[in-house]
Amino acid sequence: MTSMERKMADPAAAATVRCDACPVMCNIRPGLAGACDRYANADGQLVRVDPLVLLDAAKAQGAPVVAFQSEGEWDGRLVRGAETFVTAIGAGTTYPDYKPAPFIVSTEVDGVDMVTVVTEGVFSYCGVKIKIDTDRHLGPERAMVRVQGEPVGHVTTGEYGSQMLSLGGVGHLTGGSKKEGRVTCETLLALSNLQPVELVIDDGATVVVQAGAAPIVNGVPETKMRVGCGSATIGIFAPQWLGKVDEVVVVDDHITGVLSEHQAGKLLDIPPTGIRMRGRRSTPGRYFQVANPGTGWGGTDISDPLSILEPFDPKHAKPGLSMLMVSTTGEHFAYYELDEALRPVERPMPAPLADSVARISENCEPALCSVLFIGGAGGSLRAGVTDNPVRLTQSVSHGVTRLTCGGAPVYLWPGGGITFMVDVTKLPENAFGYVPTPALVAPIEFTMPLTRYAAMGGYVDHVRPASSLDPSAPHRRVAQPPDNPWPLTPLAVPDAP
Ligand code: SF4
């Protein structure tokens, strides 16, 4: 029996459709979706499950001024003009890559014909960079980050008031076990779509990360991002302590500050107090490694701040000398006075010092998790834009072609290729998808003048006016976030290639 005869004998088989939007090539039976849930078989037709997302200019930066009667005059078209942007969210993917992108649409903007090439790119080379605002030690640099026991990334450098993680990348997606690749893909997808994920760090903490939300470290929500390191805190608040206390120690895992020794104290003529610190003295009033990293005071492992002090030097110390010890967020604080034996004894905090601690806390910003998706668009997906891919790379790097991700602005890395990062909170919700190869699917739009598109070898035969898109096609209108620049605005670099 031939394949045609088999199909005629089995109506269900006859209605099965093959999805060719990615290398998996699913055969999808009627009423079902493919492996990624992005495509389905609707009455024998292959359809993209999610609606196409259109951005409305609203109050976005640089957006065209919409006439007052514009809404009333609307003629029913899907795209009304330069105040609507067709994103790649829900647009679909073409495969193999040399097929022109699913949508190549033109729009007139201020008398210039602009083209936007729209596709949902499949990224095997992608990941997320995470910034977690916390003083607490999450894990040693290079420690593995795990989800469901699988390695999905690692701890990278600590930055100012934040711990950084690097998750995903082609190594975890393709270079480990099948389960590692799957769990990595799930993790990246959830984080990119603003969902919370519990990350377990080897020899470190368990952190719940969600873009735009406070991190939860070992079950405790973080509230404050430090005002600065211990030294910076001394530099900021030294004048406010003058005359109210003899000594201040700002406890910090990285740089603990000591007022009387610090240049800020010297310039205010604060006399020596005989304080002696543990750890390694870097420069006057700045100490490294006063304790081990941890989740206690100032990101150290201590709960008793006196544990970072050696006995006071009797040459300068005297009974009754007062001392404030405080962490870089103002979360931990204590006040001491020296007794007759020059031992610090905790006393009730004087009101003026309590005010200064409150001022430190007031100057701390809310602790948040930031998630940046990073992907390489300099590979084969360029072939869906032009038959000469390097011209697209050059056009993007010269600022003629604007690259957006779901209409959101991106940061382009210098150097070769088209490697970009985007803040996932700037995209419409559920903008990312996946395919089980495994890889992430991210929306990508390239916008440029039509003349430049033709010059780079673009698929001009496939350009169609955005206003001709079928208004009955499933779609979702979303207001462009006001902080995002309007993606259709031409970039002003007239002589670039
Ligand atoms: S995984 Fe999704 S995109 Fe890939 S072939 Fe299957 S249904 Fe199509």
Coordinates of C-alpha atoms and ligand atoms in Angstrom, one line a residue:
M1 CA 0.0 0.0 0.0
T2 CA 1.4 3.4 -1.0
S3 CA 1.5 6.3 1.5
M4 CA -1.4 7.9 -0.4
E5 CA -3.5 4.7 -0.2
R6 CA -2.7 4.5 3.5
K7 CA -3.9 8.1 4.0
M8 CA -7.1 7.4 2.1
A9 CA -7.8 4.3 4.2
D10 CA -7.2 6.2 7.5
P11 CA -8.8 9.7 7.6
A12 CA -6.9 10.6 10.8
A13 CA -3.6 10.0 9.1
A14 CA -4.8 12.0 6.1
A15 CA -5.4 15.0 8.4
T16 CA -2.1 14.7 10.1
V17 CA 0.1 17.7 9.3
R18 CA 3.9 17.9 9.5
C19 CA 5.3 21.0 11.1
D20 CA 8.4 22.3 9.4
A21 CA 9.1 25.2 11.7
C22 CA 12.1 23.6 13.4
P23 CA 14.4 20.6 13.0
V24 CA 12.1 18.4 15.1
M25 CA 9.6 18.2 12.2
C26 CA 6.6 17.0 14.3
N27 CA 3.8 15.1 12.8
I28 CA 0.7 16.6 14.5
R29 CA -2.6 14.8 14.6
P30 CA -5.9 16.7 14.3
G31 CA -6.8 18.8 17.4
L32 CA -3.3 18.3 18.9
A33 CA -0.3 20.5 19.3
G34 CA 3.4 19.8 18.4
A35 CA 6.1 19.0 20.9
C36 CA 6.7 22.7 21.7
D37 CA 3.0 23.6 22.0
R38 CA 3.6 26.5 19.6
Y39 CA 2.0 24.9 16.6
A40 CA -1.1 22.8 16.3
N41 CA -3.2 21.0 13.8
A42 CA -6.6 22.8 13.4
D43 CA -8.8 21.0 10.9
G44 CA -5.8 19.8 8.9
Q45 CA -4.1 23.2 8.9
L46 CA -0.9 23.9 10.6
V47 CA -1.5 27.0 12.8
R48 CA 0.6 29.0 15.3
V49 CA -1.1 28.6 18.7
D50 CA -0.3 31.9 20.2
P51 CA -1.7 35.1 18.7
L52 CA 0.5 37.6 16.9
V53 CA 1.3 40.5 19.2
L54 CA 1.0 44.0 17.9
L55 CA 2.3 47.0 19.8
D56 CA 0.3 50.2 20.0
A57 CA 2.4 53.3 20.2
A58 CA 0.6 54.6 23.3
K59 CA 3.1 57.0 25.0
A60 CA 6.3 55.2 24.0
Q61 CA 9.4 57.4 23.5
G62 CA 9.6 58.8 19.9
A63 CA 6.2 57.3 19.0
P64 CA 4.2 59.1 16.4
V65 CA 1.5 61.5 17.6
V66 CA -1.8 59.8 17.0
A67 CA -4.6 62.1 15.8
F68 CA -7.4 62.5 18.3
Q69 CA -10.0 61.0 16.0
S70 CA -7.7 58.2 14.9
E71 CA -9.7 55.5 16.8
G72 CA -13.0 56.7 15.3
E73 CA -11.6 56.7 11.8
W74 CA -10.1 53.3 12.1
D75 CA -11.1 51.3 8.9
G76 CA -10.7 47.8 10.5
R77 CA -7.1 47.1 9.3
L78 CA -4.9 45.1 11.6
V79 CA -2.1 47.7 11.3
R80 CA -3.2 51.3 11.2
G81 CA 0.1 52.9 10.2
A82 CA 3.2 54.0 11.9
E83 CA 1.6 53.8 15.3
T84 CA 1.4 50.0 15.2
F85 CA 4.4 47.7 15.3
V86 CA 4.3 44.0 14.3
T87 CA 6.4 42.1 16.8
A88 CA 7.7 38.6 16.3
I89 CA 5.8 37.2 19.3
G90 CA 3.4 34.6 17.8
A91 CA 4.8 35.3 14.3
G92 CA 6.3 31.8 13.9
T93 CA 9.5 30.5 12.5
T94 CA 10.7 29.4 9.0
Y95 CA 12.9 26.4 8.6
P96 CA 15.4 25.8 7.0
D97 CA 16.7 29.3 7.6
Y98 CA 17.0 30.4 4.0
K99 CA 13.3 30.6 3.7
P100 CA 12.2 34.3 4.1
A101 CA 11.0 35.2 7.5
P102 CA 7.3 34.7 8.4
F103 CA 6.5 38.4 8.1
I104 CA 8.4 41.1 6.1
V105 CA 6.2 44.2 6.4
S106 CA 6.5 47.7 5.2
T107 CA 5.3 50.9 6.9
E108 CA 5.7 54.5 6.0
V109 CA 7.2 56.5 8.8
D110 CA 7.6 60.2 8.3
G111 CA 7.7 59.8 4.6
V112 CA 10.3 57.0 4.7
D113 CA 9.3 53.4 3.7
M114 CA 10.5 51.2 6.6
V115 CA 10.7 47.4 6.5
T116 CA 10.4 45.2 9.5
V117 CA 11.6 41.6 9.2
V118 CA 9.9 39.5 11.9
T119 CA 10.7 36.0 13.1
E120 CA 10.7 33.9 16.2
G121 CA 14.4 32.9 16.3
V122 CA 15.5 29.5 17.5
F123 CA 18.5 30.0 19.8
S124 CA 20.8 27.1 20.7
Y125 CA 23.3 29.8 21.7
C126 CA 21.6 31.7 24.4
G127 CA 21.3 32.1 28.2
V128 CA 20.4 34.6 30.9
K129 CA 22.6 36.8 33.0
I130 CA 21.1 37.4 36.4
K131 CA 21.9 40.2 38.8
I132 CA 20.7 39.5 42.4
D133 CA 20.7 42.5 44.7
T134 CA 21.9 41.2 48.0
D135 CA 24.8 41.5 50.4
R136 CA 24.5 37.8 51.3
H137 CA 27.0 35.3 50.1
L138 CA 25.2 33.1 47.6
G139 CA 28.1 30.9 46.7
P140 CA 31.7 30.9 45.7
E141 CA 32.7 32.3 42.3
R142 CA 32.5 29.5 39.6
A143 CA 30.2 27.4 41.8
M144 CA 27.7 25.4 39.9
V145 CA 24.0 26.5 39.9
R146 CA 21.6 23.6 39.8
V147 CA 17.9 23.1 39.1
Q148 CA 16.4 19.7 39.8
G149 CA 19.9 18.6 40.5
E150 CA 21.1 19.4 37.0
P151 CA 23.9 22.0 36.3
V152 CA 22.4 24.9 34.5
G153 CA 25.0 27.6 35.0
H154 CA 27.4 29.1 37.5
V155 CA 28.1 31.9 39.9
T156 CA 30.2 34.6 38.3
T157 CA 31.7 37.9 39.6
G158 CA 30.2 39.8 42.5
E159 CA 29.3 43.3 41.5
Y160 CA 28.5 46.4 43.5
G161 CA 25.8 45.3 45.9
S162 CA 24.8 42.4 43.7
Q163 CA 25.8 38.8 43.0
M164 CA 25.8 37.7 39.3
L165 CA 24.9 34.4 37.8
S166 CA 25.3 33.1 34.3
L167 CA 22.9 30.5 33.3
G168 CA 22.4 28.5 30.1
G169 CA 24.7 28.8 27.1
V170 CA 25.3 26.2 24.5
G171 CA 27.4 24.1 26.8
H172 CA 24.5 23.3 29.2
L173 CA 21.9 23.2 26.4
T174 CA 23.8 20.7 24.1
G175 CA 27.0 19.6 25.8
G176 CA 25.7 17.6 28.8
S177 CA 23.2 14.9 29.3
K178 CA 19.7 15.0 27.6
K179 CA 18.2 15.9 31.0
E180 CA 20.7 18.7 31.6
G181 CA 19.7 20.2 28.3
R182 CA 16.0 19.9 29.0
V183 CA 16.2 21.3 32.5
T184 CA 18.4 24.2 31.3
C185 CA 15.9 25.0 28.6
E186 CA 13.0 24.9 31.0
T187 CA 14.9 27.2 33.4
L188 CA 15.8 29.7 30.8
L189 CA 12.2 29.7 29.5
A190 CA 10.7 30.2 32.9
L191 CA 13.1 33.0 33.9
S192 CA 12.6 34.8 30.5
N193 CA 8.9 34.6 30.9
L194 CA 9.1 36.3 34.4
Q195 CA 8.4 33.1 36.3
P196 CA 10.1 32.2 39.6
V197 CA 12.8 29.5 39.6
E198 CA 14.5 27.9 42.6
L199 CA 18.3 27.8 42.1
V200 CA 20.5 25.7 44.3
I201 CA 24.2 26.8 44.4
D202 CA 26.9 24.3 45.2
D203 CA 28.4 25.1 48.7
G204 CA 26.1 28.1 48.8
A205 CA 22.5 29.3 49.2
T206 CA 19.2 28.3 47.7
V207 CA 17.7 31.3 45.9
V208 CA 14.4 31.9 44.3
V209 CA 14.9 34.2 41.4
Q210 CA 12.2 36.0 39.4
A211 CA 12.8 38.9 37.1
G212 CA 11.6 42.2 38.7
A213 CA 11.0 40.6 42.1
A214 CA 13.0 40.5 45.3
P215 CA 15.3 37.5 45.6
I216 CA 14.5 34.9 48.3
V217 CA 17.7 33.6 49.9
N218 CA 17.4 30.5 52.0
G219 CA 13.7 31.1 52.4
V220 CA 14.0 34.7 53.5
P221 CA 13.0 37.5 51.1
E222 CA 15.7 40.1 50.6
T223 CA 14.5 43.7 51.1
K224 CA 17.5 46.1 50.7
M225 CA 20.3 46.6 48.3
R226 CA 23.4 48.0 50.1
V227 CA 24.0 51.7 50.1
G228 CA 27.7 51.0 49.2
C229 CA 30.6 48.9 50.4
G230 CA 31.8 49.5 54.0
S231 CA 34.3 52.1 52.9
A232 CA 31.8 54.0 50.7
T233 CA 29.4 54.0 53.6
I234 CA 32.0 55.7 55.8
G235 CA 32.7 58.1 53.0
I236 CA 29.0 59.0 52.7
F237 CA 28.0 59.3 56.3
A238 CA 31.1 60.4 58.1
P239 CA 30.0 64.0 58.7
Q240 CA 26.7 62.8 60.1
W241 CA 28.5 60.8 62.8
L242 CA 30.9 63.6 63.7
G243 CA 30.5 64.6 67.4
K244 CA 27.9 61.8 68.0
V245 CA 30.1 58.8 68.4
D246 CA 33.9 58.1 68.7
E247 CA 34.2 55.2 66.3
V248 CA 32.1 53.6 63.5
V249 CA 32.7 50.2 61.9
V250 CA 30.7 49.4 58.8
V251 CA 30.9 45.6 58.5
D252 CA 31.2 44.3 54.9
D253 CA 32.4 41.0 53.5
H254 CA 34.4 42.8 50.9
I255 CA 35.6 46.1 52.3
T256 CA 34.9 46.9 56.0
G257 CA 35.3 50.6 56.8
V258 CA 36.6 52.1 60.1
L259 CA 35.8 55.8 60.6
S260 CA 38.8 56.9 62.7
E261 CA 41.3 55.4 60.3
H262 CA 39.5 56.3 57.0
Q263 CA 40.5 59.3 55.0
A264 CA 36.9 60.6 55.6
G265 CA 37.6 60.5 59.4
K266 CA 41.1 62.0 59.0
L267 CA 39.7 65.1 57.2
L268 CA 37.2 65.5 60.0
D269 CA 40.0 65.4 62.6
I270 CA 38.5 62.3 64.3
P271 CA 41.2 61.1 66.7
P272 CA 42.6 57.5 66.8
T273 CA 40.5 55.2 69.0
G274 CA 42.9 52.3 69.4
I275 CA 40.6 50.0 67.5
R276 CA 42.3 47.0 66.0
M277 CA 40.7 44.9 63.3
R278 CA 41.0 41.4 62.1
G279 CA 41.4 40.8 58.4
R280 CA 43.8 42.3 55.9
R281 CA 44.3 46.0 55.9
S282 CA 44.1 47.4 52.4
T283 CA 44.5 51.1 52.8
P284 CA 43.8 53.3 55.9
G285 CA 40.4 52.5 57.3
R286 CA 39.6 49.8 54.7
Y287 CA 39.9 46.1 55.6
F288 CA 39.4 43.0 53.4
Q289 CA 38.5 39.5 54.7
V290 CA 37.4 40.4 58.2
A291 CA 35.4 37.2 58.3
N292 CA 34.2 34.5 56.0
P293 CA 31.4 35.1 53.4
G294 CA 28.0 34.2 54.6
T295 CA 24.4 35.4 55.1
G296 CA 25.1 37.3 58.4
W297 CA 26.3 40.9 59.0
G298 CA 27.3 42.6 55.7
G299 CA 27.5 39.4 53.7
T300 CA 29.8 37.8 56.3
D301 CA 29.2 34.7 58.3
I302 CA 29.2 36.6 61.6
S303 CA 26.3 37.2 64.0
D304 CA 28.5 38.9 66.6
P305 CA 30.2 41.9 65.1
L306 CA 32.8 42.0 68.0
S307 CA 34.3 38.8 66.6
I308 CA 36.0 40.9 63.9
L309 CA 37.8 43.1 66.5
E310 CA 41.1 42.5 68.3
P311 CA 41.5 44.0 71.8
F312 CA 41.7 47.8 71.7
D313 CA 45.1 49.5 71.9
P314 CA 45.4 51.1 75.4
K315 CA 47.7 53.8 73.9
H316 CA 44.6 55.5 72.3
A317 CA 41.5 53.8 73.8
K318 CA 39.9 55.0 77.0
P319 CA 37.0 53.8 79.1
G320 CA 33.7 55.2 77.9
L321 CA 34.8 55.4 74.3
S322 CA 31.6 54.9 72.1
M323 CA 31.4 52.8 69.0
L324 CA 28.7 52.1 66.4
M325 CA 28.8 48.9 64.4
V326 CA 26.5 48.7 61.4
S327 CA 26.1 46.6 58.2
T328 CA 26.0 48.1 54.7
T329 CA 22.2 48.0 54.5
G330 CA 21.6 49.1 58.1
E331 CA 19.9 45.8 58.7
H332 CA 22.3 44.9 61.5
F333 CA 23.5 47.4 64.0
A334 CA 24.8 47.7 67.6
Y335 CA 26.1 50.4 69.9
Y336 CA 29.0 49.8 72.4
E337 CA 30.9 51.7 75.1
L338 CA 34.3 50.5 76.4
D339 CA 34.4 49.5 80.1
E340 CA 37.3 50.0 82.5
A341 CA 39.1 47.1 81.0
L342 CA 38.6 48.6 77.4
R343 CA 36.2 45.8 76.5
P344 CA 33.2 46.9 74.3
V345 CA 29.9 46.5 76.2
E346 CA 26.6 46.8 74.3
R347 CA 24.4 49.7 75.3
P348 CA 21.1 51.1 74.1
M349 CA 21.5 53.0 70.9
P350 CA 21.4 56.8 71.3
A351 CA 18.7 58.4 69.3
P352 CA 21.0 60.4 67.0
L353 CA 22.8 57.2 66.0
A354 CA 19.6 55.4 65.5
D355 CA 18.7 58.2 63.1
S356 CA 22.0 57.6 61.2
V357 CA 21.3 53.9 60.9
A358 CA 17.8 54.7 59.6
R359 CA 19.4 57.1 57.0
I360 CA 21.6 54.2 55.8
S361 CA 18.6 52.0 55.4
E362 CA 16.7 54.9 53.7
N363 CA 19.4 55.1 51.1
C364 CA 19.2 51.5 50.2
E365 CA 17.2 50.7 47.1
P366 CA 14.8 47.7 47.0
A367 CA 16.5 44.5 46.3
L368 CA 15.5 43.0 43.0
C369 CA 16.4 40.2 40.6
S370 CA 17.3 41.4 37.0
V371 CA 17.3 38.9 34.2
L372 CA 18.8 39.7 30.8
F373 CA 18.3 37.2 28.0
I374 CA 21.4 36.9 25.8
G375 CA 21.3 35.4 22.4
G376 CA 23.3 35.2 19.2
A377 CA 21.3 36.5 16.2
G378 CA 24.4 36.5 14.0
G379 CA 24.0 32.9 12.8
S380 CA 21.7 31.2 10.3
L381 CA 18.5 33.2 11.1
R382 CA 20.1 36.0 9.1
A383 CA 19.4 34.0 6.0
G384 CA 15.7 34.5 6.6
V385 CA 16.3 38.3 6.2
T386 CA 18.8 38.5 3.3
D387 CA 20.7 36.2 1.0
N388 CA 23.9 37.9 2.0
P389 CA 23.9 37.6 5.8
V390 CA 27.0 39.6 6.5
R391 CA 25.3 42.7 5.1
L392 CA 22.7 42.4 7.9
T393 CA 25.4 42.1 10.5
Q394 CA 27.1 45.2 9.1
S395 CA 23.9 47.1 8.9
V396 CA 23.0 46.3 12.5
S397 CA 26.5 47.2 13.8
H398 CA 26.5 50.5 11.8
G399 CA 23.1 51.4 13.4
V400 CA 21.1 51.4 10.1
T401 CA 19.1 48.4 11.1
R402 CA 17.4 48.4 14.5
L403 CA 17.2 45.1 16.3
T404 CA 14.4 44.7 18.8
C405 CA 13.2 41.7 20.8
G406 CA 9.4 41.7 21.0
G407 CA 9.6 45.5 20.4
A408 CA 11.9 46.0 23.3
P409 CA 15.3 47.8 23.0
V410 CA 18.4 45.5 23.1
Y411 CA 22.0 46.0 24.1
L412 CA 24.3 45.0 21.2
W413 CA 27.7 43.6 22.0
P414 CA 30.5 45.1 20.1
G415 CA 32.6 42.9 17.9
G416 CA 31.6 40.2 15.4
G417 CA 28.2 38.6 15.0
I418 CA 24.9 40.0 16.4
T419 CA 25.0 39.2 20.1
F420 CA 22.4 41.0 22.1
M421 CA 21.0 41.2 25.5
V422 CA 17.5 42.3 26.5
D423 CA 15.8 43.0 29.9
V424 CA 13.0 40.4 29.9
T425 CA 10.8 42.8 31.9
K426 CA 10.6 45.1 28.9
L427 CA 8.8 42.5 26.7
P428 CA 5.1 41.7 26.5
E429 CA 4.2 38.7 28.7
N430 CA 5.0 35.2 27.6
A431 CA 7.2 36.4 24.7
F432 CA 9.6 33.4 24.8
G433 CA 9.0 29.8 23.8
Y434 CA 11.1 26.7 23.2
V435 CA 11.7 23.8 21.0
P436 CA 12.8 20.4 22.3
T437 CA 16.0 20.3 20.3
P438 CA 16.5 21.9 23.0
A439 CA 16.6 25.6 22.3
L440 CA 14.9 28.8 23.3
V441 CA 12.6 30.7 20.9
A442 CA 12.9 34.5 21.1
P443 CA 11.1 37.1 19.1
I444 CA 13.4 39.1 16.8
E445 CA 12.6 42.1 14.6
F446 CA 15.0 43.9 12.2
T447 CA 13.7 47.3 11.1
M448 CA 15.4 49.5 8.4
P449 CA 14.6 51.7 5.5
L450 CA 13.3 49.8 2.4
T451 CA 16.1 51.1 0.3
R452 CA 18.7 49.7 2.7
Y453 CA 16.8 46.4 2.8
A454 CA 17.0 46.1 -1.0
A455 CA 20.7 47.1 -1.0
M456 CA 21.6 44.3 1.5
G457 CA 20.0 41.6 -0.7
G458 CA 16.7 41.4 1.2
Y459 CA 13.7 39.5 0.1
V460 CA 12.0 42.5 -1.5
D461 CA 9.5 40.2 -3.3
H462 CA 8.2 39.2 0.0
V463 CA 7.7 42.7 1.4
R464 CA 4.0 43.4 1.9
P465 CA 2.4 46.5 3.4
A466 CA 1.7 46.0 7.1
S467 CA -1.7 47.4 6.5
S468 CA -2.5 44.3 4.3
L469 CA -2.2 41.8 7.2
D470 CA -5.4 39.9 7.7
P471 CA -7.5 41.5 10.4
S472 CA -9.3 38.2 11.2
A473 CA -5.9 36.6 12.1
P474 CA -5.6 35.8 15.8
H475 CA -3.8 38.8 17.4
R476 CA -3.3 40.6 20.6
R477 CA -2.8 44.3 21.0
V478 CA -0.4 45.5 23.7
A479 CA 0.5 49.0 24.6
Q480 CA 4.2 49.7 24.1
P481 CA 5.8 50.4 27.5
P482 CA 6.4 54.1 27.7
D483 CA 10.1 53.7 28.6
N484 CA 10.8 51.7 25.5
P485 CA 11.8 53.7 22.4
W486 CA 9.4 53.3 19.5
P487 CA 10.9 50.6 17.3
L488 CA 9.8 52.0 13.9
T489 CA 11.6 55.3 14.2
P490 CA 14.4 55.3 11.6
L491 CA 17.9 55.4 13.0
A492 CA 19.8 58.5 11.8
V493 CA 23.0 57.1 10.2
P494 CA 22.4 58.1 6.5
D495 CA 25.9 57.2 5.0
A496 CA 26.4 53.9 6.7
P497 CA 26.2 50.6 4.6
Ligands
SF4_1 S1 8.8 21.3 18.0 FE1 7.2 22.9 17.6 S2 8.2 24.1 16.0 FE2 9.3 22.2 16.1 S3 8.4 20.9 14.5 FE3 7.4 20.4 16.5 S4 5.6 21.8 16.6 FE4 6.9 22.6 15.0

